mmCIF file of C-alpha atoms in Angstrom:
data_model
loop_
_atom_site.group_PDB
_atom_site.id
_atom_site.type_symbol
_atom_site.label_atom_id
_atom_site.label_comp_id
_atom_site.label_asym_id
_atom_site.label_seq_id
_atom_site.Cartn_x
_atom_site.Cartn_y
_atom_site.Cartn_z
ATOM 1 C CA MET A 1 19.802 -46.363 -4.956
ATOM 2 C CA THR A 2 17.343 -48.539 -6.874
ATOM 3 C CA GLY A 3 14.217 -47.472 -8.666
ATOM 4 C CA ASN A 4 11.134 -49.054 -10.152
ATOM 5 C CA ASP A 5 11.740 -50.051 -13.746
ATOM 6 C CA ASN A 6 9.206 -48.871 -16.301
ATOM 7 C CA ASN A 7 10.327 -49.332 -19.918
ATOM 8 C CA ALA A 8 7.150 -47.937 -21.491
ATOM 9 C CA GLY A 9 8.187 -45.037 -23.689
ATOM 10 C CA GLY A 10 11.773 -45.242 -22.334
ATOM 11 C CA THR A 11 10.682 -43.925 -18.909
ATOM 12 C CA TRP A 12 11.588 -45.117 -15.429
ATOM 13 C CA VAL A 13 10.395 -44.273 -11.927
ATOM 14 C CA CYS A 14 12.966 -43.248 -9.305
ATOM 15 C CA SER A 15 12.761 -44.308 -5.666
ATOM 16 C CA CYS A 16 11.758 -40.698 -4.839
ATOM 17 C CA GLY A 17 8.624 -41.176 -6.924
ATOM 18 C CA ASN A 18 9.618 -38.940 -9.856
ATOM 19 C CA THR A 19 9.190 -40.245 -13.444
ATOM 20 C CA ASN A 20 12.262 -39.754 -15.675
ATOM 21 C CA THR A 21 13.526 -40.518 -19.182
ATOM 22 C CA GLY A 22 17.276 -39.808 -18.866
ATOM 23 C CA LYS A 23 20.099 -41.541 -17.070
ATOM 24 C CA PHE A 24 19.612 -39.538 -13.854
ATOM 25 C CA CYS A 25 16.583 -38.422 -11.838
ATOM 26 C CA VAL A 26 15.825 -34.729 -12.511
ATOM 27 C CA LYS A 27 14.535 -34.318 -8.952
ATOM 28 C CA CYS A 28 17.109 -36.045 -6.676
ATOM 29 C CA GLY A 29 19.950 -36.901 -9.118
ATOM 30 C CA SER A 30 19.897 -40.670 -8.548
ATOM 31 C CA PRO A 31 21.219 -42.745 -11.510
ATOM 32 C CA ARG A 32 18.870 -44.877 -13.547
ATOM 33 C CA PRO A 33 18.984 -48.497 -12.231
ATOM 34 C CA GLU A 34 20.495 -51.043 -14.574
ATOM 35 C CA GLU A 35 18.045 -53.453 -16.101
ATOM 36 C CA PRO A 36 18.531 -57.017 -14.876
ATOM 37 C CA ALA A 37 20.205 -59.236 -17.462
ATOM 38 C CA PRO A 38 18.118 -62.121 -18.672
ATOM 39 C CA PRO A 39 19.084 -65.426 -17.096
ATOM 40 C CA VAL A 40 21.741 -67.365 -19.034
ATOM 41 C CA GLU A 41 21.257 -71.052 -19.323
ATOM 42 C CA TRP A 42 24.307 -73.365 -19.085
ATOM 43 C CA VAL A 43 24.836 -77.102 -19.049
ATOM 44 C CA CYS A 44 26.905 -78.711 -16.313
ATOM 45 C CA THR A 45 29.381 -81.525 -17.028
ATOM 46 C CA CYS A 46 26.951 -83.840 -15.325
ATOM 47 C CA GLY A 47 24.450 -83.091 -18.061
ATOM 48 C CA VAL A 48 21.968 -80.911 -16.070
ATOM 49 C CA ARG A 49 20.814 -77.558 -17.400
ATOM 50 C CA ASN A 50 21.165 -74.653 -14.949
ATOM 51 C CA THR A 51 20.602 -70.838 -14.815
ATOM 52 C CA GLY A 52 22.271 -70.012 -11.500
ATOM 53 C CA LYS A 53 25.925 -69.840 -10.521
ATOM 54 C CA PHE A 54 26.090 -73.489 -9.344
ATOM 55 C CA CYS A 55 24.721 -76.756 -10.653
ATOM 56 C CA VAL A 56 21.567 -77.816 -8.881
ATOM 57 C CA LYS A 57 22.604 -81.492 -9.083
ATOM 58 C CA CYS A 58 26.329 -81.750 -8.393
ATOM 59 C CA GLY A 59 27.128 -78.239 -7.078
ATOM 60 C CA GLU A 60 29.716 -77.489 -9.732
ATOM 61 C CA ALA A 61 30.257 -73.760 -10.350
ATOM 62 C CA ARG A 62 29.098 -72.190 -13.586
ATOM 63 C CA PRO A 63 32.097 -72.048 -15.946
ATOM 64 C CA ALA A 64 33.453 -68.681 -17.241
ATOM 65 C CA SER A 65 31.666 -67.187 -20.239
ATOM 66 C CA ASN A 66 32.862 -69.258 -23.204
ATOM 67 C CA PRO A 67 30.839 -70.331 -26.157
ATOM 68 C CA LYS A 68 32.482 -73.733 -25.974
ATOM 69 C CA ASN A 69 31.054 -74.296 -22.495
ATOM 70 C CA ALA A 70 27.481 -73.420 -23.485
ATOM 71 C CA SER A 71 25.176 -76.339 -24.196
ATOM 72 C CA ARG A 72 23.905 -76.664 -27.700
ATOM 73 C CA PRO A 73 21.145 -79.020 -28.666
ATOM 74 C CA VAL A 74 22.061 -81.300 -31.560
ATOM 75 C CA ASN A 75 19.240 -83.496 -32.864
ATOM 76 C CA GLY A 76 17.579 -83.233 -29.469
ATOM 77 C CA MET A 77 20.765 -84.412 -27.768
ATOM 78 C CA VAL A 78 22.937 -82.369 -25.405
ATOM 79 C CA THR A 79 26.664 -82.358 -25.975
ATOM 80 C CA LYS A 80 28.494 -82.415 -22.641
ATOM 81 C CA PRO A 81 31.737 -80.440 -22.460
ATOM 82 C CA PRO A 82 34.628 -82.063 -20.732
ATOM 83 C CA ARG A 83 34.503 -81.914 -16.946
ATOM 84 C CA SER A 84 36.421 -78.971 -15.531
ATOM 85 C CA ASN A 85 38.277 -78.637 -12.314
ATOM 86 C CA LYS A 86 35.853 -77.461 -9.562
ATOM 87 C CA PRO A 87 38.336 -75.304 -7.609
ATOM 88 C CA GLU A 88 39.372 -73.389 -10.709
ATOM 89 C CA ALA A 89 35.718 -72.854 -11.692
ATOM 90 C CA ALA A 90 34.917 -71.545 -8.205
ATOM 91 C CA GLU A 91 37.843 -69.110 -8.353
ATOM 92 C CA ALA A 92 36.748 -67.906 -11.785
ATOM 93 C CA ALA A 93 33.216 -67.398 -10.530
ATOM 94 C CA ALA A 94 34.506 -65.504 -7.499
ATOM 95 C CA ARG A 95 36.665 -63.293 -9.723
ATOM 96 C CA GLN A 96 33.744 -62.646 -12.018
ATOM 97 C CA GLU A 97 31.528 -61.748 -9.070
ATOM 98 C CA ALA A 98 34.263 -59.443 -7.653
ATOM 99 C CA GLU A 99 34.677 -57.733 -10.990
ATOM 100 C CA ALA A 100 30.930 -57.235 -11.275
ATOM 101 C CA HIS A 101 30.829 -55.828 -7.728
ATOM 102 C CA ALA A 102 33.742 -53.493 -8.497
ATOM 103 C CA ALA A 103 32.040 -52.329 -11.686
ATOM 104 C CA GLN A 104 28.842 -51.666 -9.765
ATOM 105 C CA GLU A 105 30.735 -49.703 -7.102
ATOM 106 C CA ALA A 106 32.535 -47.701 -9.807
ATOM 107 C CA ALA A 107 29.175 -46.904 -11.436
ATOM 108 C CA GLU A 108 27.747 -45.859 -8.072
ATOM 109 C CA ARG A 109 30.781 -43.604 -7.370
ATOM 110 C CA ARG A 110 30.474 -42.084 -10.817
ATOM 111 C CA ALA A 111 26.762 -41.447 -10.280
ATOM 112 C CA ALA A 112 27.468 -39.941 -6.826
ATOM 113 C CA ALA A 113 30.145 -37.676 -8.317
ATOM 114 C CA GLU A 114 27.772 -36.531 -11.049
ATOM 115 C CA ALA A 115 25.034 -35.878 -8.468
ATOM 116 C CA ALA A 116 27.483 -33.894 -6.316
ATOM 117 C CA ALA A 117 28.529 -31.869 -9.364
ATOM 118 C CA ARG A 118 24.888 -31.113 -10.138
ATOM 119 C CA GLN A 119 24.235 -30.080 -6.550
ATOM 120 C CA ALA A 120 27.309 -27.833 -6.601
ATOM 121 C CA ALA A 121 26.123 -26.252 -9.865
ATOM 122 C CA GLU A 122 22.654 -25.726 -8.414
ATOM 123 C CA ALA A 123 24.154 -24.212 -5.253
ATOM 124 C CA ARG A 124 26.307 -21.889 -7.366
ATOM 125 C CA LEU A 125 23.270 -20.830 -9.395
ATOM 126 C CA ALA A 126 21.332 -20.248 -6.170
ATOM 127 C CA GLN A 127 24.162 -18.111 -4.778
ATOM 128 C CA GLU A 128 24.314 -16.100 -7.987
ATOM 129 C CA ALA A 129 20.537 -15.571 -7.899
ATOM 130 C CA ALA A 130 20.736 -14.502 -4.232
ATOM 131 C CA ALA A 131 23.561 -12.090 -5.075
ATOM 132 C CA ARG A 132 21.546 -10.605 -7.956
ATOM 133 C CA LYS A 133 18.493 -10.253 -5.726
ATOM 134 C CA ALA A 134 20.569 -8.563 -3.011
ATOM 135 C CA ALA A 135 22.063 -6.185 -5.583
ATOM 136 C CA GLU A 136 18.592 -5.329 -6.919
ATOM 137 C CA GLU A 137 17.277 -4.710 -3.388
ATOM 138 C CA ALA A 138 20.280 -2.504 -2.608
ATOM 139 C CA ALA A 139 19.718 -0.543 -5.818
ATOM 140 C CA ALA A 140 16.013 -0.154 -4.957
ATOM 141 C CA ARG A 141 16.870 1.074 -1.440
ATOM 142 C CA GLN A 142 19.404 3.530 -2.828
ATOM 143 C CA ALA A 143 16.853 4.815 -5.368
ATOM 144 C CA ALA A 144 14.255 5.219 -2.599
ATOM 145 C CA GLU A 145 16.734 7.085 -0.390
ATOM 146 C CA THR A 146 17.678 9.337 -3.302
ATOM 147 C CA ARG A 147 14.015 10.037 -4.037
ATOM 148 C CA MET A 148 13.332 10.818 -0.362
ATOM 149 C CA ALA A 149 16.322 13.152 -0.270
ATOM 150 C CA GLN A 150 15.089 14.939 -3.388
ATOM 151 C CA GLU A 151 11.608 15.264 -1.927
ATOM 152 C CA ALA A 152 13.056 16.592 1.339
ATOM 153 C CA SER A 153 15.161 19.151 -0.539
ATOM 154 C CA SER A 154 12.198 20.240 -2.662
ATOM 155 C CA ALA A 155 9.816 20.495 0.311
ATOM 156 C CA PRO A 156 10.770 24.133 1.225
ATOM 157 C CA VAL A 157 10.320 25.187 -2.387
ATOM 158 C CA ALA A 158 6.965 23.429 -2.585
ATOM 159 C CA LYS A 159 5.907 25.049 0.683
ATOM 160 C CA ALA A 160 6.915 28.464 -0.603
ATOM 161 C CA ASN A 161 4.983 27.820 -3.789
ATOM 162 C CA ASP A 162 1.961 26.741 -1.732
ATOM 163 C CA ASN A 163 2.162 29.939 0.320
ATOM 164 C CA LYS A 164 2.452 32.001 -2.838
ATOM 165 C CA GLY A 165 -0.497 30.156 -4.350
ATOM 166 C CA MET A 166 -2.547 30.779 -1.195
ATOM 167 C CA LEU A 167 -1.785 34.486 -1.315
ATOM 168 C CA MET A 168 -2.775 34.571 -4.970
ATOM 169 C CA LYS A 169 -6.055 32.817 -4.151
ATOM 170 C CA VAL A 170 -6.806 35.287 -1.366
ATOM 171 C CA ALA A 171 -6.048 38.223 -3.652
ATOM 172 C CA ILE A 172 -8.236 36.770 -6.401
ATOM 173 C CA GLY A 173 -11.044 36.165 -3.899
ATOM 174 C CA VAL A 174 -10.878 39.746 -2.656
ATOM 175 C CA LEU A 175 -10.824 40.974 -6.240
ATOM 176 C CA ILE A 176 -13.860 38.880 -7.143
ATOM 177 C CA LEU A 177 -15.705 40.151 -4.070
ATOM 178 C CA LEU A 178 -15.037 43.736 -5.058
ATOM 179 C CA LEU A 179 -16.104 43.046 -8.629
ATOM 180 C CA LEU A 180 -19.344 41.516 -7.447
ATOM 181 C CA ILE A 181 -20.102 44.496 -5.257
ATOM 182 C CA GLY A 182 -19.363 46.868 -8.099
ATOM 183 C CA ALA A 183 -21.350 44.809 -10.580
ATOM 184 C CA TYR A 184 -24.294 44.788 -8.214
ATOM 185 C CA PHE A 185 -24.549 48.533 -8.403
ATOM 186 C CA MET A 186 -23.591 48.663 -12.080
ATOM 187 C CA PHE A 187 -26.569 46.549 -13.104
ATOM 188 C CA GLY A 188 -28.986 48.515 -10.974
ATOM 189 C CA LYS A 189 -30.773 51.564 -12.241
ATOM 190 C CA LYS A 190 -28.370 54.461 -12.554
ATOM 191 C CA LYS A 191 -30.961 56.888 -11.283
ATOM 192 C CA GLU A 192 -31.672 54.860 -8.172
ATOM 193 C CA THR A 193 -30.339 56.594 -5.099
ATOM 194 C CA PRO A 194 -30.613 55.710 -1.429
ATOM 195 C CA PRO A 195 -32.939 57.751 0.729
ATOM 196 C CA ALA A 196 -31.674 61.260 1.175
ATOM 197 C CA PRO A 197 -29.750 61.488 4.428
ATOM 198 C CA GLU A 198 -31.050 63.743 7.082
ATOM 199 C CA PRO A 199 -29.126 67.002 7.386
ATOM 200 C CA PRO A 200 -26.761 67.093 10.335
ATOM 201 C CA LYS A 201 -27.800 69.018 13.335
ATOM 202 C CA VAL A 202 -25.628 72.093 13.623
ATOM 203 C CA GLU A 203 -25.635 74.384 16.520
ATOM 204 C CA THR A 204 -24.798 78.001 15.652
ATOM 205 C CA LYS A 205 -23.360 80.274 18.240
ATOM 206 C CA VAL A 206 -23.061 84.001 17.535
ATOM 207 C CA GLU A 207 -20.663 86.088 19.538
ATOM 208 C CA THR A 208 -21.128 89.854 19.192
ATOM 209 C CA LYS A 209 -18.300 90.936 21.430
ATOM 210 C CA THR A 210 -15.762 91.026 18.634
ATOM 211 C CA GLU A 211 -18.429 91.160 15.960
ATOM 212 C CA THR A 212 -17.284 87.799 14.582
ATOM 213 C CA LYS A 213 -19.562 84.767 14.105
ATOM 214 C CA THR A 214 -18.249 81.362 15.147
ATOM 215 C CA GLU A 215 -20.130 78.241 14.112
ATOM 216 C CA THR A 216 -19.346 74.990 15.955
ATOM 217 C CA GLU A 217 -20.638 71.515 15.084
ATOM 218 C CA LYS A 218 -22.067 69.624 17.995
ATOM 219 C CA PRO A 219 -20.916 65.924 18.171
ATOM 220 C CA MET A 220 -23.676 63.509 17.221
ATOM 221 C CA ASP A 221 -25.150 61.396 19.964
ATOM 222 C CA PRO A 222 -23.826 57.768 19.600
ATOM 223 C CA ALA A 223 -27.333 56.333 19.819
ATOM 224 C CA VAL A 224 -28.562 58.673 17.114
ATOM 225 C CA LYS A 225 -25.564 57.787 14.940
ATOM 226 C CA ALA A 226 -26.160 54.047 15.363
ATOM 227 C CA GLU A 227 -29.829 54.476 14.454
ATOM 228 C CA LYS A 228 -28.906 56.375 11.307
ATOM 229 C CA ILE A 229 -26.407 53.688 10.249
ATOM 230 C CA ARG A 230 -29.090 51.022 10.835
ATOM 231 C CA LYS A 231 -31.556 52.921 8.676
ATOM 232 C CA TYR A 232 -28.955 53.225 5.906
ATOM 233 C CA ALA A 233 -28.411 49.436 5.995
ATOM 234 C CA GLU A 234 -32.144 48.784 5.817
ATOM 235 C CA ALA A 235 -32.483 51.209 2.952
ATOM 236 C CA MET A 236 -29.685 49.394 1.090
ATOM 237 C CA LYS A 237 -31.413 46.022 1.567
ATOM 238 C CA ALA A 238 -34.699 47.465 0.338
ATOM 239 C CA ALA A 239 -32.941 48.960 -2.693
ATOM 240 C CA ASN A 240 -31.380 45.575 -3.536
ATOM 241 C CA ALA A 241 -34.760 43.846 -3.248
ATOM 242 C CA GLN A 242 -36.279 46.426 -5.561
ATOM 243 C CA LYS A 243 -33.420 45.948 -8.049
ATOM 244 C CA LYS A 244 -34.047 42.189 -8.125
ATOM 245 C CA GLU A 245 -37.757 42.712 -8.703
ATOM 246 C CA ASP A 246 -37.142 45.178 -11.524
ATOM 247 C CA ALA A 247 -34.455 42.937 -13.067
ATOM 248 C CA THR A 248 -36.857 39.983 -13.108
ATOM 249 C CA LYS A 249 -39.646 42.051 -14.625
ATOM 250 C CA ASN A 250 -37.429 43.672 -17.283
ATOM 251 C CA GLU A 251 -35.036 40.728 -17.791
ATOM 252 C CA LYS A 252 -31.900 42.557 -16.697
ATOM 253 C CA PHE A 253 -28.577 41.552 -15.173
ATOM 254 C CA VAL A 254 -27.816 43.608 -12.017
ATOM 255 C CA PHE A 255 -25.256 43.834 -9.223
ATOM 256 C CA LEU A 256 -26.442 43.868 -5.594
ATOM 257 C CA ALA A 257 -23.791 45.511 -3.394
ATOM 258 C CA GLU A 258 -23.625 44.235 0.170
ATOM 259 C CA ASP A 259 -20.456 45.736 1.629
ATOM 260 C CA VAL A 260 -17.788 48.375 0.964
ATOM 261 C CA ARG A 261 -14.707 48.508 3.141
ATOM 262 C CA ARG A 262 -11.210 49.957 3.200
ATOM 263 C CA THR A 263 -7.921 48.089 2.919
ATOM 264 C CA GLY A 264 -5.155 50.651 3.183
ATOM 265 C CA ASN A 265 -5.765 53.074 0.322
ATOM 266 C CA ASP A 266 -7.890 50.556 -1.624
ATOM 267 C CA LEU A 267 -11.636 50.074 -1.673
ATOM 268 C CA ILE A 268 -13.078 46.569 -1.588
ATOM 269 C CA VAL A 269 -16.596 46.234 -2.981
ATOM 270 C CA SER A 270 -18.429 42.912 -2.485
ATOM 271 C CA GLY A 271 -21.871 41.654 -3.460
ATOM 272 C CA HIS A 272 -23.836 39.313 -5.721
ATOM 273 C CA PHE A 273 -24.798 39.413 -9.392
ATOM 274 C CA TYR A 274 -28.464 38.629 -10.115
ATOM 275 C CA ASN A 275 -29.580 37.197 -13.453
ATOM 276 C CA GLY A 276 -33.099 38.423 -14.261
ATOM 277 C CA ARG A 277 -33.123 37.014 -17.787
ATOM 278 C CA LYS A 278 -35.358 34.014 -18.515
ATOM 279 C CA ASN A 279 -33.388 31.955 -21.013
ATOM 280 C CA ARG A 280 -29.777 33.039 -20.612
ATOM 281 C CA THR A 281 -27.093 31.647 -18.286
ATOM 282 C CA ILE A 282 -24.284 34.119 -17.529
ATOM 283 C CA ILE A 283 -20.847 32.462 -17.802
ATOM 284 C CA SER A 284 -18.434 35.437 -17.525
ATOM 285 C CA ILE A 285 -18.229 39.182 -16.886
ATOM 286 C CA LYS A 286 -15.656 41.100 -18.930
ATOM 287 C CA SER A 287 -15.779 44.613 -17.428
ATOM 288 C CA MET A 288 -18.055 47.214 -15.812
ATOM 289 C CA GLU A 289 -18.205 50.781 -14.464
ATOM 290 C CA LEU A 290 -19.087 51.759 -10.908
ATOM 291 C CA ASP A 291 -20.697 54.854 -9.363
ATOM 292 C CA ILE A 292 -19.756 55.023 -5.668
ATOM 293 C CA VAL A 293 -20.989 57.372 -2.895
ATOM 294 C CA LEU A 294 -19.472 57.050 0.587
ATOM 295 C CA ARG A 295 -20.675 58.907 3.715
ATOM 296 C CA ASP A 296 -19.843 59.235 7.367
ATOM 297 C CA VAL A 297 -23.480 59.162 8.465
ATOM 298 C CA ASP A 298 -24.683 62.399 6.779
ATOM 299 C CA LYS A 299 -21.282 63.714 5.718
ATOM 300 C CA GLU A 300 -20.346 62.825 2.154
ATOM 301 C CA LEU A 301 -16.720 61.687 1.826
ATOM 302 C CA MET A 302 -16.698 60.395 -1.757
ATOM 303 C CA ASN A 303 -18.919 60.738 -4.807
ATOM 304 C CA GLU A 304 -17.229 59.359 -7.925
ATOM 305 C CA LYS A 305 -18.844 58.058 -11.082
ATOM 306 C CA ASN A 306 -17.792 55.862 -13.991
ATOM 307 C CA ILE A 307 -14.974 54.071 -12.164
ATOM 308 C CA LYS A 308 -13.784 51.510 -14.691
ATOM 309 C CA TYR A 309 -13.198 47.952 -13.521
ATOM 310 C CA GLU A 310 -11.736 45.787 -16.283
ATOM 311 C CA ASN A 311 -10.825 42.575 -14.469
ATOM 312 C CA SER A 312 -12.823 39.603 -15.714
ATOM 313 C CA PHE A 313 -14.952 37.176 -13.735
ATOM 314 C CA THR A 314 -14.794 33.796 -15.479
ATOM 315 C CA GLY A 315 -16.087 30.302 -14.791
ATOM 316 C CA LEU A 316 -19.521 31.594 -13.739
ATOM 317 C CA ASN A 317 -22.785 29.676 -14.058
ATOM 318 C CA ILE A 318 -25.499 32.138 -13.057
ATOM 319 C CA LYS A 319 -28.750 30.558 -14.172
ATOM 320 C CA PRO A 320 -31.967 32.546 -14.824
ATOM 321 C CA HIS A 321 -33.455 34.156 -11.707
ATOM 322 C CA GLN A 322 -30.482 33.106 -9.565
ATOM 323 C CA GLU A 323 -27.703 34.963 -7.740
ATOM 324 C CA SER A 324 -23.985 34.332 -8.072
ATOM 325 C CA GLN A 325 -21.709 33.515 -5.210
ATOM 326 C CA LEU A 326 -20.191 36.456 -3.323
ATOM 327 C CA MET A 327 -17.964 38.404 -5.729
ATOM 328 C CA THR A 328 -15.287 40.968 -4.832
ATOM 329 C CA ALA A 329 -13.812 43.898 -6.749
ATOM 330 C CA ILE A 330 -10.677 45.765 -5.597
ATOM 331 C CA LEU A 331 -10.348 49.441 -6.543
ATOM 332 C CA PRO A 332 -6.730 50.488 -5.924
ATOM 333 C CA GLY A 333 -6.188 53.945 -4.382
ATOM 334 C CA LYS A 334 -9.917 54.808 -4.254
ATOM 335 C CA ALA A 335 -10.357 54.898 -0.474
ATOM 336 C CA PRO A 336 -11.247 58.376 0.900
ATOM 337 C CA SER A 337 -9.205 60.011 3.640
ATOM 338 C CA GLY A 338 -11.890 59.691 6.317
ATOM 339 C CA GLU A 339 -13.761 56.726 7.744
ATOM 340 C CA PHE A 340 -17.203 55.934 6.281
ATOM 341 C CA ASN A 341 -20.140 53.905 7.519
ATOM 342 C CA SER A 342 -22.674 54.069 4.676
ATOM 343 C CA PHE A 343 -22.397 53.602 0.934
ATOM 344 C CA MET A 344 -24.220 53.452 -2.355
ATOM 345 C CA VAL A 345 -22.786 51.505 -5.301
ATOM 346 C CA THR A 346 -24.325 51.325 -8.783
ATOM 347 C CA ALA A 347 -22.862 49.164 -11.568
ATOM 348 C CA HIS A 348 -23.521 49.977 -15.237
ATOM 349 C CA ASP A 349 -22.097 49.321 -18.705
ATOM 350 C CA VAL A 350 -21.506 45.716 -17.718
ATOM 351 C CA ARG A 351 -20.049 43.537 -20.475
ATOM 352 C CA TRP A 352 -21.004 39.868 -19.979
ATOM 353 C CA GLU A 353 -21.158 36.589 -21.860
ATOM 354 C CA ALA A 354 -24.039 34.128 -21.687
ATOM 355 C CA VAL A 355 -25.306 30.901 -23.193
ATOM 356 C CA GLY A 356 -28.900 30.012 -24.105
ATOM 357 C CA ASP A 357 -31.608 31.563 -26.220
#
């Protein structure tokens, strides 16, 4: 292959268009083309100066390289060497041309061998890089499979932990609800009581035959019972509204009970705390005491005071004249033996923390 010669700065341009400085093209591997030798002037035996392989006048071949055959000017005169034999000169020129051709071919073979060696080295490097890349991809796949297997094996444990966490959240929610209900009554006036229930209607039957008196209780009419339960609920709402009004007027912190229910042998009290203070924001409730009265319509099933509840409510942000979210307090083992449908809960001795003036 031949290239464009460019000797500026020792650079040359290959036939592929790449500019190089070494003996071979860094892009395609072609050898740097040899620079053409400057023409050599020689003087034929006929006295004519020539630069080619044959005399332009008599056709005699250029003699072999020999300083004695070169023309040398002496005082402006040309000294003619003795005439040589034309056949021998032609053979010498042919041999010289053959040797030059052989040398060129040898240089081309050497350049081709060097280019092939470079290509083989590049191919080997490419194979090694591909092998490394394949090994890295295999290692990455194996790591991913191992990670997936670990995640699959840990999934049941994580699910069990999630279930346990959910149960804990439910229990905490129920507890907060009960605490809120208890706190509602604790912060209300201790002396506040719901309207006095109407006395049950009792029918008395006296039998004189055996001179013994037997008193029997007549079952309450369902409609009458439902009306009584409705009136109890309305009375509870009115009592809560009055507690809020008093708390705002006197800057108090009260608990407004909204529901009391049974869960097994436990009582669950739920309601809202109301902050009647002007410049204080309640952030936690440490403990409180509850007074609880439970009735089956007019029949009292439970009347217990000063029930201590010492579970804390934290993370609160009850601003002035605002209610908290629904809070729940659980009282273990406090449920009465019978079913109840009306209640009164008063919270007192509430220990709380606040921020502000």
